[in-house]
Tab-separated table of N, CA and C in Angstrom:
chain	number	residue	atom	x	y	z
A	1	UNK	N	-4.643	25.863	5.492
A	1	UNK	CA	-3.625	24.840	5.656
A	1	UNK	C	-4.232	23.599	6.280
A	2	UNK	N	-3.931	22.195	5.836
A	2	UNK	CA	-4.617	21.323	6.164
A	2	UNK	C	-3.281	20.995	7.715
A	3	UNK	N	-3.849	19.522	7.976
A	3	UNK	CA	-3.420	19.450	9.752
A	3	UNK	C	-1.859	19.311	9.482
A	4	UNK	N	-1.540	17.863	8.684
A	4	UNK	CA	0.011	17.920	8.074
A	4	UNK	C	0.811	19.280	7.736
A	5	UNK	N	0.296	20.379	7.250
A	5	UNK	CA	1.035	21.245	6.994
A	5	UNK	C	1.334	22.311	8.002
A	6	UNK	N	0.575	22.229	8.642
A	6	UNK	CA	1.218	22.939	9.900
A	6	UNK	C	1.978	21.890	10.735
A	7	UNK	N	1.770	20.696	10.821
A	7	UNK	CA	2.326	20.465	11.681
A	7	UNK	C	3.729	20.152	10.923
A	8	UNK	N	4.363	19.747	9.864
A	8	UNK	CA	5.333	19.840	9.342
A	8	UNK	C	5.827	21.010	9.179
A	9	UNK	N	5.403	22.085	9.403
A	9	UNK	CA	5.821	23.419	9.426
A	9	UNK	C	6.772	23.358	10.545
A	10	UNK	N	5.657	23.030	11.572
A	10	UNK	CA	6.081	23.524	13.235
A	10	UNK	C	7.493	22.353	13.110
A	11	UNK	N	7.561	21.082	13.283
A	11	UNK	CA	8.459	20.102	12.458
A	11	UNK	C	10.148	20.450	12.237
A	12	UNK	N	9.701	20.760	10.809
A	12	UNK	CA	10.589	21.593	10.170
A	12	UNK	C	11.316	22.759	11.098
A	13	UNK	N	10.781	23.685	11.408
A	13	UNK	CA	11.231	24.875	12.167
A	13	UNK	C	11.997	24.288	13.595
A	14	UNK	N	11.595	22.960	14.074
A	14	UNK	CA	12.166	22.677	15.098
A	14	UNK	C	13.181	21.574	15.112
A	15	UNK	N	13.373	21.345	13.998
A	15	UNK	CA	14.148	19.972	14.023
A	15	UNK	C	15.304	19.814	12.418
A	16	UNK	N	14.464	20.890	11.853
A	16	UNK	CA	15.370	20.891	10.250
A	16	UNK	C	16.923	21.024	10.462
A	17	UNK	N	17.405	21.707	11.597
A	17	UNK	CA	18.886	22.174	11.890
A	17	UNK	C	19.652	21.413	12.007
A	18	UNK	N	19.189	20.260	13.019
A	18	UNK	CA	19.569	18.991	13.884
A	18	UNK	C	19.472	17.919	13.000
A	19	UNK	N	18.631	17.635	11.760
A	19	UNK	CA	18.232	16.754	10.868
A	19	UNK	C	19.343	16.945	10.252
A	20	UNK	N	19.461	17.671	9.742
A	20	UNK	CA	20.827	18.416	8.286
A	20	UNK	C	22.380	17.963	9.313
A	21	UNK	N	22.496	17.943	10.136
A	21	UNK	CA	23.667	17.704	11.002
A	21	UNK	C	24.028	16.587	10.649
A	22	UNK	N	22.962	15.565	11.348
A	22	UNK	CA	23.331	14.221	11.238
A	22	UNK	C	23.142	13.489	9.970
A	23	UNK	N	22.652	14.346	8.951
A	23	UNK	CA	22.695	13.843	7.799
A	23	UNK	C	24.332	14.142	7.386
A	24	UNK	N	24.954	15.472	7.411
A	24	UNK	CA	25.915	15.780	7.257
A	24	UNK	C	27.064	14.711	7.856
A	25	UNK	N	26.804	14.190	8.760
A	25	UNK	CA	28.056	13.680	9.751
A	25	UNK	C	27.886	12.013	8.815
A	26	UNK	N	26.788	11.818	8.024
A	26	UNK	CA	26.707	10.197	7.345
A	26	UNK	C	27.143	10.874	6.173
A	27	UNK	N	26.838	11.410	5.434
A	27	UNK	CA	27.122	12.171	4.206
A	27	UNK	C	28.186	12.529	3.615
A	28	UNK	N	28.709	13.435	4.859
A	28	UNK	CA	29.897	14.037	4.593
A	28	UNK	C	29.716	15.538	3.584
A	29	UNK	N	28.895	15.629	3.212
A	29	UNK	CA	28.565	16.971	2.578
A	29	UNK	C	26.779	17.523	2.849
A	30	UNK	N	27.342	19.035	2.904
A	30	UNK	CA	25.769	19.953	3.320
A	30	UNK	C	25.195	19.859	2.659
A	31	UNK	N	25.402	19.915	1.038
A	31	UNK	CA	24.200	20.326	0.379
A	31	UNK	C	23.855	19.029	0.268
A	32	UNK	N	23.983	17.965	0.274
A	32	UNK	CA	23.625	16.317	-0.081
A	32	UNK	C	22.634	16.169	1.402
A	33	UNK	N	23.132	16.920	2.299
A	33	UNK	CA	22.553	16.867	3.840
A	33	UNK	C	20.997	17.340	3.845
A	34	UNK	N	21.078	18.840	2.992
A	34	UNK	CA	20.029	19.217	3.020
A	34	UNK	C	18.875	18.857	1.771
A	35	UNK	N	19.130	17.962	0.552
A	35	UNK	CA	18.527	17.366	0.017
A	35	UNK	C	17.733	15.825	0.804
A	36	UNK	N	18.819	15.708	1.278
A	36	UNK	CA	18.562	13.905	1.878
A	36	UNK	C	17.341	14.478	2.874
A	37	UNK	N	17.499	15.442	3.820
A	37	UNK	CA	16.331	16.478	4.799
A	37	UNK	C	15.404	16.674	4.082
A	38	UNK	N	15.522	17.611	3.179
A	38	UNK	CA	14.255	17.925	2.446
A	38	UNK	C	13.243	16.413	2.606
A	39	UNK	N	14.030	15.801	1.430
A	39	UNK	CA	13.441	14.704	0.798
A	39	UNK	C	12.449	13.923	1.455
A	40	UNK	N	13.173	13.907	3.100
A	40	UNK	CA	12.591	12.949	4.170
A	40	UNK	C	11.696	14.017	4.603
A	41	UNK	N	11.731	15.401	4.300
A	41	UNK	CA	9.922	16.263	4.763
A	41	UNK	C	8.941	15.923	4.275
A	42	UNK	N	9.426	15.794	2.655
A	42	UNK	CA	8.329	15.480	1.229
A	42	UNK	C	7.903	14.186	1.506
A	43	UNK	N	8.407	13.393	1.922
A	43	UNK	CA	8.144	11.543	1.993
A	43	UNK	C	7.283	12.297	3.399
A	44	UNK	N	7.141	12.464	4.616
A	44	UNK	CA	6.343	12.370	5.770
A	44	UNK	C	5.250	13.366	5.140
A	45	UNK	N	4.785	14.460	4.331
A	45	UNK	CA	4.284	14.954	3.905
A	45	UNK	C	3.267	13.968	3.305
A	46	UNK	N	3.625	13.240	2.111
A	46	UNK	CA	3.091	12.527	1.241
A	46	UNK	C	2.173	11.133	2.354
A	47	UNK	N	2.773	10.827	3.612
A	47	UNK	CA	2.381	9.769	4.114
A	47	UNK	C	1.825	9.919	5.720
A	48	UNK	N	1.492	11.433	5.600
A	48	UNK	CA	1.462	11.841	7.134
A	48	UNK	C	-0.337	10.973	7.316
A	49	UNK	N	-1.151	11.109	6.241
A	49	UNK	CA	-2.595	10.457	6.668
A	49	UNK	C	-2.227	8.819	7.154
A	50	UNK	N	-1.109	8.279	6.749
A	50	UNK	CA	-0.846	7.164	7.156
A	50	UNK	C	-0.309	6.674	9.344
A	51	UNK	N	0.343	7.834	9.199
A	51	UNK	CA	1.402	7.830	10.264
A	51	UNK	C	-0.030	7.352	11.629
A	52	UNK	N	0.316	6.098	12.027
A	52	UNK	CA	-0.311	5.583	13.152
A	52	UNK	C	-0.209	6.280	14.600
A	53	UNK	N	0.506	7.128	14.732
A	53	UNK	CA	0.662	7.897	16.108
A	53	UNK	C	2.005	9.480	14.860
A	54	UNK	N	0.969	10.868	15.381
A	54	UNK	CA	1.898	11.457	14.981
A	54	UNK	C	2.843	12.078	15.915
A	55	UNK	N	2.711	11.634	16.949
A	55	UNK	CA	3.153	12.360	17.778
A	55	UNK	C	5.057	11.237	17.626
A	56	UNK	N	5.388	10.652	16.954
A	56	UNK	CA	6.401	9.862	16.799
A	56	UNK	C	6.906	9.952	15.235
A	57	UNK	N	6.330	10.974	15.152
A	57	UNK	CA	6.735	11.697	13.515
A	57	UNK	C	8.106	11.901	13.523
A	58	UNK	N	8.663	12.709	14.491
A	58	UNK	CA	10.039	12.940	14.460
A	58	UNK	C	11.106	12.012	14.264
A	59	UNK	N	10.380	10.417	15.326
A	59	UNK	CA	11.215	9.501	15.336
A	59	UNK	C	11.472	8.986	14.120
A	60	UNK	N	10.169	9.116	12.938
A	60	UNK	CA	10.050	8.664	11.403
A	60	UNK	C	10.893	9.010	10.686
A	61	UNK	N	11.114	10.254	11.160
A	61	UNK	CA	11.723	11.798	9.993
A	61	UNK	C	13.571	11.187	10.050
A	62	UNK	N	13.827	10.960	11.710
A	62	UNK	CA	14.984	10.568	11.754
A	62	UNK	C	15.247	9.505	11.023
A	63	UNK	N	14.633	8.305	11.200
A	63	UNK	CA	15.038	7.431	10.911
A	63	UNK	C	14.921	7.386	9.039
A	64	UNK	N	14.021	7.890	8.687
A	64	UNK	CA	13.665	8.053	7.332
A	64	UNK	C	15.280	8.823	6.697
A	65	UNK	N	15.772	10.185	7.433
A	65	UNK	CA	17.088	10.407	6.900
A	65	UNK	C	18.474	9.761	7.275
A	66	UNK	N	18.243	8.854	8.441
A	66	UNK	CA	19.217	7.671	8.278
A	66	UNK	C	19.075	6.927	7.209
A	67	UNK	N	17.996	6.376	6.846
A	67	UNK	CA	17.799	5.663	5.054
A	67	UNK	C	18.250	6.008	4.448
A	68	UNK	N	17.743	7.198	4.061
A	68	UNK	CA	18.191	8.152	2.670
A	68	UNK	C	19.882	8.553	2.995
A	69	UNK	N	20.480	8.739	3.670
A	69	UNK	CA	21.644	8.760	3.659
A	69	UNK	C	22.492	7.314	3.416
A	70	UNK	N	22.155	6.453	4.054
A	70	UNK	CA	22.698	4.906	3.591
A	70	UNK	C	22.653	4.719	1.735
A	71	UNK	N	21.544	5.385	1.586
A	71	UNK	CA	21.159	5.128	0.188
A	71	UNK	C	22.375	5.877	-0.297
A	72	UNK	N	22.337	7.177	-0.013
A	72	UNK	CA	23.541	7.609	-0.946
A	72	UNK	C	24.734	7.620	-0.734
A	73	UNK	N	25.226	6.852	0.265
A	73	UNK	CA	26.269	6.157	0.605
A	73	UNK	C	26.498	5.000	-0.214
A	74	UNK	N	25.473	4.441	-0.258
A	74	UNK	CA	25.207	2.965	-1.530
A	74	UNK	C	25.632	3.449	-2.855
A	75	UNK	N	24.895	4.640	-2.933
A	75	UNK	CA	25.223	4.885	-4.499
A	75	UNK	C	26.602	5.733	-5.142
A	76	UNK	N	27.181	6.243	-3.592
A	76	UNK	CA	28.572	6.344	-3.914
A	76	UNK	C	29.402	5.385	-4.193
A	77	UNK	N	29.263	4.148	-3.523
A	77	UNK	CA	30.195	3.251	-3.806
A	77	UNK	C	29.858	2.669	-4.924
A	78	UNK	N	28.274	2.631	-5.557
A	78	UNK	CA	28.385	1.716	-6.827
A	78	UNK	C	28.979	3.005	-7.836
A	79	UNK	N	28.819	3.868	-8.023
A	79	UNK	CA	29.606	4.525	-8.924
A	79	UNK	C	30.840	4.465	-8.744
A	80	UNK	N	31.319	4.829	-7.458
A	80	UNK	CA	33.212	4.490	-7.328
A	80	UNK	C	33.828	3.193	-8.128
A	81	UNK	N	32.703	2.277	-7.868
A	81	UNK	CA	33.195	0.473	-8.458
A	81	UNK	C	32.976	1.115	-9.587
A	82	UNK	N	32.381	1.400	-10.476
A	82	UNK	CA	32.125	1.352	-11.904
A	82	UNK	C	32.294	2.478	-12.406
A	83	UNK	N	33.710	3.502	-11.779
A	83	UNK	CA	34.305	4.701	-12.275
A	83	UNK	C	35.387	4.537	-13.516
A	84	UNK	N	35.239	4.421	-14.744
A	84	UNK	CA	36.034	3.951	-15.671
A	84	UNK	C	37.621	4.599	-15.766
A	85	UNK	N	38.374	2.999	-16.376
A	85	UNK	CA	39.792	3.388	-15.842
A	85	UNK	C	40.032	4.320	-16.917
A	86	UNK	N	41.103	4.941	-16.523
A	86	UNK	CA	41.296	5.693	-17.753
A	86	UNK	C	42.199	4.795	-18.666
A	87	UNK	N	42.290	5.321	-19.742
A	87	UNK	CA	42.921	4.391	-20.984
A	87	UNK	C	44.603	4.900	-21.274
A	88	UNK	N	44.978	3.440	-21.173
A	88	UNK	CA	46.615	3.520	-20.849
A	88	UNK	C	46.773	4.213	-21.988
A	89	UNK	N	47.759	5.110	-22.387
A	89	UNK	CA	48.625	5.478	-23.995
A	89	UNK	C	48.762	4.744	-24.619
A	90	UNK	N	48.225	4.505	-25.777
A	90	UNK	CA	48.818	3.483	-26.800
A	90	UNK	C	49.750	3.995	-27.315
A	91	UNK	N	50.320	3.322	-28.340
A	91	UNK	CA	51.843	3.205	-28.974
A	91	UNK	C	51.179	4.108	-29.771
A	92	UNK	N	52.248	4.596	-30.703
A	92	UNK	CA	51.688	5.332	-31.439
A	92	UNK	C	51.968	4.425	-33.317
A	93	UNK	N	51.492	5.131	-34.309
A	93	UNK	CA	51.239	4.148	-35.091
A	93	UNK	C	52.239	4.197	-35.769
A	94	UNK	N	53.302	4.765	-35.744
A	94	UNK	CA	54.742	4.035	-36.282
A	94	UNK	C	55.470	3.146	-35.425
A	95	UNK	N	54.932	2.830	-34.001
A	95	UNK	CA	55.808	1.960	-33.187
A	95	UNK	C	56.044	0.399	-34.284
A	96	UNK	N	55.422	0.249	-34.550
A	96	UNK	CA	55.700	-1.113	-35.108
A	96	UNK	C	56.344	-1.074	-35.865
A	97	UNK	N	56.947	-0.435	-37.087
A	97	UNK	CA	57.559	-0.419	-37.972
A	97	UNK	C	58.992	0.138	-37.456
A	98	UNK	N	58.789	0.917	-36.290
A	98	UNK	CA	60.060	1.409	-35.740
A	98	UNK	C	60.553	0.067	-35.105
A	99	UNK	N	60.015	-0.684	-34.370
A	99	UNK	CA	60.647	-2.133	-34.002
A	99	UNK	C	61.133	-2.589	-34.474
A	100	UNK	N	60.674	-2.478	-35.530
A	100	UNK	CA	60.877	-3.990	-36.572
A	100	UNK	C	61.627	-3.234	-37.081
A	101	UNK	N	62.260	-2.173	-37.315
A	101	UNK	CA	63.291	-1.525	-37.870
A	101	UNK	C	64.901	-1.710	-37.263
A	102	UNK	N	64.233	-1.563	-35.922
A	102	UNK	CA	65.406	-1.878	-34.895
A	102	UNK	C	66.036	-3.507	-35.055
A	103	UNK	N	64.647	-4.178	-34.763
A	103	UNK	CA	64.839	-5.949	-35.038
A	103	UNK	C	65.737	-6.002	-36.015
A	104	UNK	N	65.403	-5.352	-36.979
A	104	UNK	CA	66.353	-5.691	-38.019
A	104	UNK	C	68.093	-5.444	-38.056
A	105	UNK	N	67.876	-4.127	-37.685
A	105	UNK	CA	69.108	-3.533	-38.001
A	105	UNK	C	70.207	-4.654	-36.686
A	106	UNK	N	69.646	-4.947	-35.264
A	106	UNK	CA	70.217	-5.861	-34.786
A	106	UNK	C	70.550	-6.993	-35.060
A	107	UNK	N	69.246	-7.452	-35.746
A	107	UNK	CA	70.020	-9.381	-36.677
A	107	UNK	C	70.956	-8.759	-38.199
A	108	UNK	N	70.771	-7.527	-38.523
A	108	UNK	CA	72.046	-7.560	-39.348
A	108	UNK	C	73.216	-6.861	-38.793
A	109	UNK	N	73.276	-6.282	-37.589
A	109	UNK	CA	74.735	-6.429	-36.563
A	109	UNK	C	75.155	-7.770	-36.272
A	110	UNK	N	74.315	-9.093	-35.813
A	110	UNK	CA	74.475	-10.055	-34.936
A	110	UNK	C	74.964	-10.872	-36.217
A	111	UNK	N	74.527	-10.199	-38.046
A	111	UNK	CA	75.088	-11.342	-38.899
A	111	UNK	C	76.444	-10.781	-39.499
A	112	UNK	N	76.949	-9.708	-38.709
A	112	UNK	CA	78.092	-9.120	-39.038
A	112	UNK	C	79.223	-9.964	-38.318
A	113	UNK	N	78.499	-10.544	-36.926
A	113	UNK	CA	79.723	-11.484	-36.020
A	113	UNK	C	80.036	-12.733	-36.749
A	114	UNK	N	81.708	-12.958	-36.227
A	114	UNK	CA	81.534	-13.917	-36.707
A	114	UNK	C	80.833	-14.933	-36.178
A	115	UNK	N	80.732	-16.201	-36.607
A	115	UNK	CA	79.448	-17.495	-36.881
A	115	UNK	C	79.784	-17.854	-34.634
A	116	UNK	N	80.960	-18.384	-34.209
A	116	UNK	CA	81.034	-18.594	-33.094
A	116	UNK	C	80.590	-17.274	-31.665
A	117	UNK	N	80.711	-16.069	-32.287
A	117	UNK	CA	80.423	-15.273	-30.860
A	117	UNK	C	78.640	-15.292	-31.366
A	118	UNK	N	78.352	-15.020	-32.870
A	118	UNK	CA	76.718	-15.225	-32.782
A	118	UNK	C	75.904	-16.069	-32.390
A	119	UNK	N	76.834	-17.525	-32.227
A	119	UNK	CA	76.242	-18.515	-31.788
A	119	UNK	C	75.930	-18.759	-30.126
A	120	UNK	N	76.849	-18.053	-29.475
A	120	UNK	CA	77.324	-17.976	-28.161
A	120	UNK	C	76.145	-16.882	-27.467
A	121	UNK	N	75.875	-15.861	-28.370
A	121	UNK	CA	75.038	-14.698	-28.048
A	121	UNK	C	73.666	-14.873	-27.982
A	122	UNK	N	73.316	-15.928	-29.269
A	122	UNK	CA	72.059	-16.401	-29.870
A	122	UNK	C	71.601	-16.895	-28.733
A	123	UNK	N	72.198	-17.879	-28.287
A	123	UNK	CA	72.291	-18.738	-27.163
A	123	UNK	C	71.970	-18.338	-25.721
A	124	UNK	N	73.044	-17.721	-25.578
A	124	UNK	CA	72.764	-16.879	-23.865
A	124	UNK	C	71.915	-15.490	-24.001
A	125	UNK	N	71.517	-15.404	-24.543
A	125	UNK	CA	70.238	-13.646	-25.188
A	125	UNK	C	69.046	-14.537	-25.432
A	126	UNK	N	69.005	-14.746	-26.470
A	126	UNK	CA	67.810	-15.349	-26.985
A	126	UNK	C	66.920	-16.543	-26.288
A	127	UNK	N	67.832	-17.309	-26.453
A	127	UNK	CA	67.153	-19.165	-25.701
A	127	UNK	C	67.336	-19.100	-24.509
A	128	UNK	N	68.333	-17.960	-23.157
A	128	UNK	CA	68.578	-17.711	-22.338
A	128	UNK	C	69.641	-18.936	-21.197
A	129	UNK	N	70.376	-19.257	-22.375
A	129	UNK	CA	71.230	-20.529	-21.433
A	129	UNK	C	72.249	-20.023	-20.823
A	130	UNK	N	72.991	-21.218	-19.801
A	130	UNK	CA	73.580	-20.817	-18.692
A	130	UNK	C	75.132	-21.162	-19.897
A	131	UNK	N	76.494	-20.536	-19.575
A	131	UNK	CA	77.688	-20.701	-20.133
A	131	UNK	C	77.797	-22.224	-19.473
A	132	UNK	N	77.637	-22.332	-18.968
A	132	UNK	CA	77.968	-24.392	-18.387
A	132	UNK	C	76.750	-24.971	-19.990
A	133	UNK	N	75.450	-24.354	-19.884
A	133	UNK	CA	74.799	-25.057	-21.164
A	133	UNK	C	75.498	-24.987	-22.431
A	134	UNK	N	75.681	-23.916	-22.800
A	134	UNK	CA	76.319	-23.130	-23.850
A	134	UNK	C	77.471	-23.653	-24.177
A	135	UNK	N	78.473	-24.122	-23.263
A	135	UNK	CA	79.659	-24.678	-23.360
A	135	UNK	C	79.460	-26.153	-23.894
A	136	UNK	N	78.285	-27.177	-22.796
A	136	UNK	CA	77.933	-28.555	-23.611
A	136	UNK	C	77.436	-28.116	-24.971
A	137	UNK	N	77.107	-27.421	-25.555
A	137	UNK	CA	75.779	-27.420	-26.692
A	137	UNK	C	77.180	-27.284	-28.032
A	138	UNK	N	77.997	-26.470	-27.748
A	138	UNK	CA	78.707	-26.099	-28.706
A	138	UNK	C	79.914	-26.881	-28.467
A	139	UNK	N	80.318	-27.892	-27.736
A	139	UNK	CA	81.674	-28.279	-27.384
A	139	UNK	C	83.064	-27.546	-27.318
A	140	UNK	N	82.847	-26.529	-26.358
A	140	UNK	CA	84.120	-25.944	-26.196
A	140	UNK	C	84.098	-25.521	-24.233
A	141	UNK	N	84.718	-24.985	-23.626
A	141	UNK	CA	85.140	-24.734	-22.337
A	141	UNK	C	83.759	-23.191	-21.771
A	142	UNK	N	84.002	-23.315	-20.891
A	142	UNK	CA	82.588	-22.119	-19.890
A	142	UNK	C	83.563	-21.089	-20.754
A	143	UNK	N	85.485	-21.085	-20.605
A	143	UNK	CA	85.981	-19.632	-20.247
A	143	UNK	C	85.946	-19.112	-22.044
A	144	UNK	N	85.624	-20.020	-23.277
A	144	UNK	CA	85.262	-19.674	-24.361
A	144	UNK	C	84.390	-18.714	-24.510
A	145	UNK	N	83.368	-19.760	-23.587
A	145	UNK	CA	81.957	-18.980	-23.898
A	145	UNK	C	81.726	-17.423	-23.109
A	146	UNK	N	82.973	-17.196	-22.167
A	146	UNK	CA	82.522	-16.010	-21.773
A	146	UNK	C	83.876	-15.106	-23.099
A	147	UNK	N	84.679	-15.364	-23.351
A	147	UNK	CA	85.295	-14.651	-24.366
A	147	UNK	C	84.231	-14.416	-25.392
A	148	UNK	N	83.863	-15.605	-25.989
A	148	UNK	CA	82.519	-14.910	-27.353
A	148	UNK	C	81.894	-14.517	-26.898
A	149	UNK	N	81.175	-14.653	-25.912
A	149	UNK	CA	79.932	-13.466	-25.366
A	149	UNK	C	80.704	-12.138	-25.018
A	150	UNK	N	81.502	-11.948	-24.625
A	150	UNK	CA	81.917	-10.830	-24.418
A	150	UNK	C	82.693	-9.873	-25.473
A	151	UNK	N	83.408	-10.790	-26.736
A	151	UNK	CA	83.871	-10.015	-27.732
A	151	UNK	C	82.518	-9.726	-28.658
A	152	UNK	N	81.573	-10.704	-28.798
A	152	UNK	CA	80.309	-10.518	-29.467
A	152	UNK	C	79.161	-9.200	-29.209
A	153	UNK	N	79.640	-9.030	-27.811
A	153	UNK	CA	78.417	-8.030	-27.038
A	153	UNK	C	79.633	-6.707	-27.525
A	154	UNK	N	80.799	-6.796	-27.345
A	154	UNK	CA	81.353	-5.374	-27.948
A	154	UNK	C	81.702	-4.664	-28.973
A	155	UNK	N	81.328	-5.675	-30.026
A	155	UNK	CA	81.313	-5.608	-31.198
A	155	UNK	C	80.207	-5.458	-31.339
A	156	UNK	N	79.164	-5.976	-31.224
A	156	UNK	CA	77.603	-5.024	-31.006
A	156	UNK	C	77.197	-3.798	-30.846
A	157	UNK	N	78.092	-3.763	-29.949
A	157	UNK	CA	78.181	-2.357	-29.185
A	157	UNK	C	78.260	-1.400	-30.283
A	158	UNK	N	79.750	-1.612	-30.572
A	158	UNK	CA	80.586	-0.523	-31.324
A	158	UNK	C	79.476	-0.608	-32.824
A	159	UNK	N	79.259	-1.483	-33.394
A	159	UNK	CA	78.247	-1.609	-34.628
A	159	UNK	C	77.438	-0.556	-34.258
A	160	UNK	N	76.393	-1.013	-33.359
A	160	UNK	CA	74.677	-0.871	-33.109
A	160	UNK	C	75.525	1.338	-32.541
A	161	UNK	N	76.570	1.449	-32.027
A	161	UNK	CA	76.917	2.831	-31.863
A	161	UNK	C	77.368	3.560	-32.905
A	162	UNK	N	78.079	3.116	-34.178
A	162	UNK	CA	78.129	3.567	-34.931
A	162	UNK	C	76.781	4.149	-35.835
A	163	UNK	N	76.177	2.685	-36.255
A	163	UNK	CA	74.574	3.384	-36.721
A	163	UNK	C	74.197	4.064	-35.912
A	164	UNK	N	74.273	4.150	-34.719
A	164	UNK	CA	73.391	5.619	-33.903
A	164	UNK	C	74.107	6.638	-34.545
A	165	UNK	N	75.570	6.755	-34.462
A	165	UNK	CA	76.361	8.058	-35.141
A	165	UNK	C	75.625	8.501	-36.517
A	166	UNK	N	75.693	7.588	-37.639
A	166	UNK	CA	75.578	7.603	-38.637
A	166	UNK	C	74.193	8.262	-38.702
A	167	UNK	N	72.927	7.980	-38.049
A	167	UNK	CA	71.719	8.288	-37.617
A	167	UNK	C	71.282	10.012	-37.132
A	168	UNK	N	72.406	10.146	-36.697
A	168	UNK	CA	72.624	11.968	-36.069
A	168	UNK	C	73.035	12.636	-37.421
């Protein structure tokens, strides 16, 4: 055994327990604890002919698995940022034709009214005006415009409920 390997032996045996702890307590998980440990044996291993005083090896080892834990703290969060969203439900591929089925069947209820409550409806539904607008636009009184909107919307009703009947 060359000098590094015993002395990373002796090392190891005295400090691996206490290393894995405080890796654990940055980590948050053991087995990530005891990789991030390892890792920082293999790195002082690989660089022990370097180490200018070994007797401050330990202080290396620590600080070396404070690194390596930041690191994979780093690389949790860049994966969290760039965890893909999941993909909303799309419609499915008769939605459109079912719309436009509906669209329809409503502008041929709305051409069943007569010409004044469709106009009144067109108006306050569609273009979204106030009965004070609705009343200037068409020249008649606010309390008109709430009679056609209101005989217009129940006659809708009863239409757009019948085709549901008819539909069953």
């Amino acid at each position: 055994m060359t000098d590094a390997d015993t002395a990373l032996e002796t090392m190891y045996d005295a400090h691996f327990v206490w290393l894995v702890r405080l890796a654990v307590l940055l980590v948050g998980d053991r087995g990530v604890a005891e990789e991030v440990v390892q890792d920082a044996f293999v790195a002082m291993h690989g660089r022990w002919h370097s180490l200018d005083d070994p007797e401050r090896a330990v202080g290396y080892l620590r600080t070396t698995v404070l690194n390596r834990s930041r690191s994979v703290l780093r690389h949790r969060a860049v994966v969290a940022r760039h965890v893909p969203q999941p993909v909303p439900d799309a419609p499915g591929a008769d939605t459109a034709s079912i719309e436009a089925e509906r669209r329809q069947v409503v502008l041929d209820a709305m051409r069943a009214l007569p010409r004044r409550q469709r106009e009144v409806l067109a108006l306050r539904y569609y273009l979204d005006q106030s009965e004070r607008e609705i009343a200037g636009m068409l020249g008649i009184s606010q309390g008109a415009v709430k009679s056609h909107a209101s005989r217009g919307a129940a006659t809708l009703r009863q239409i757009l409920g019948e085709l549901r009947e008819d539909q069953r």
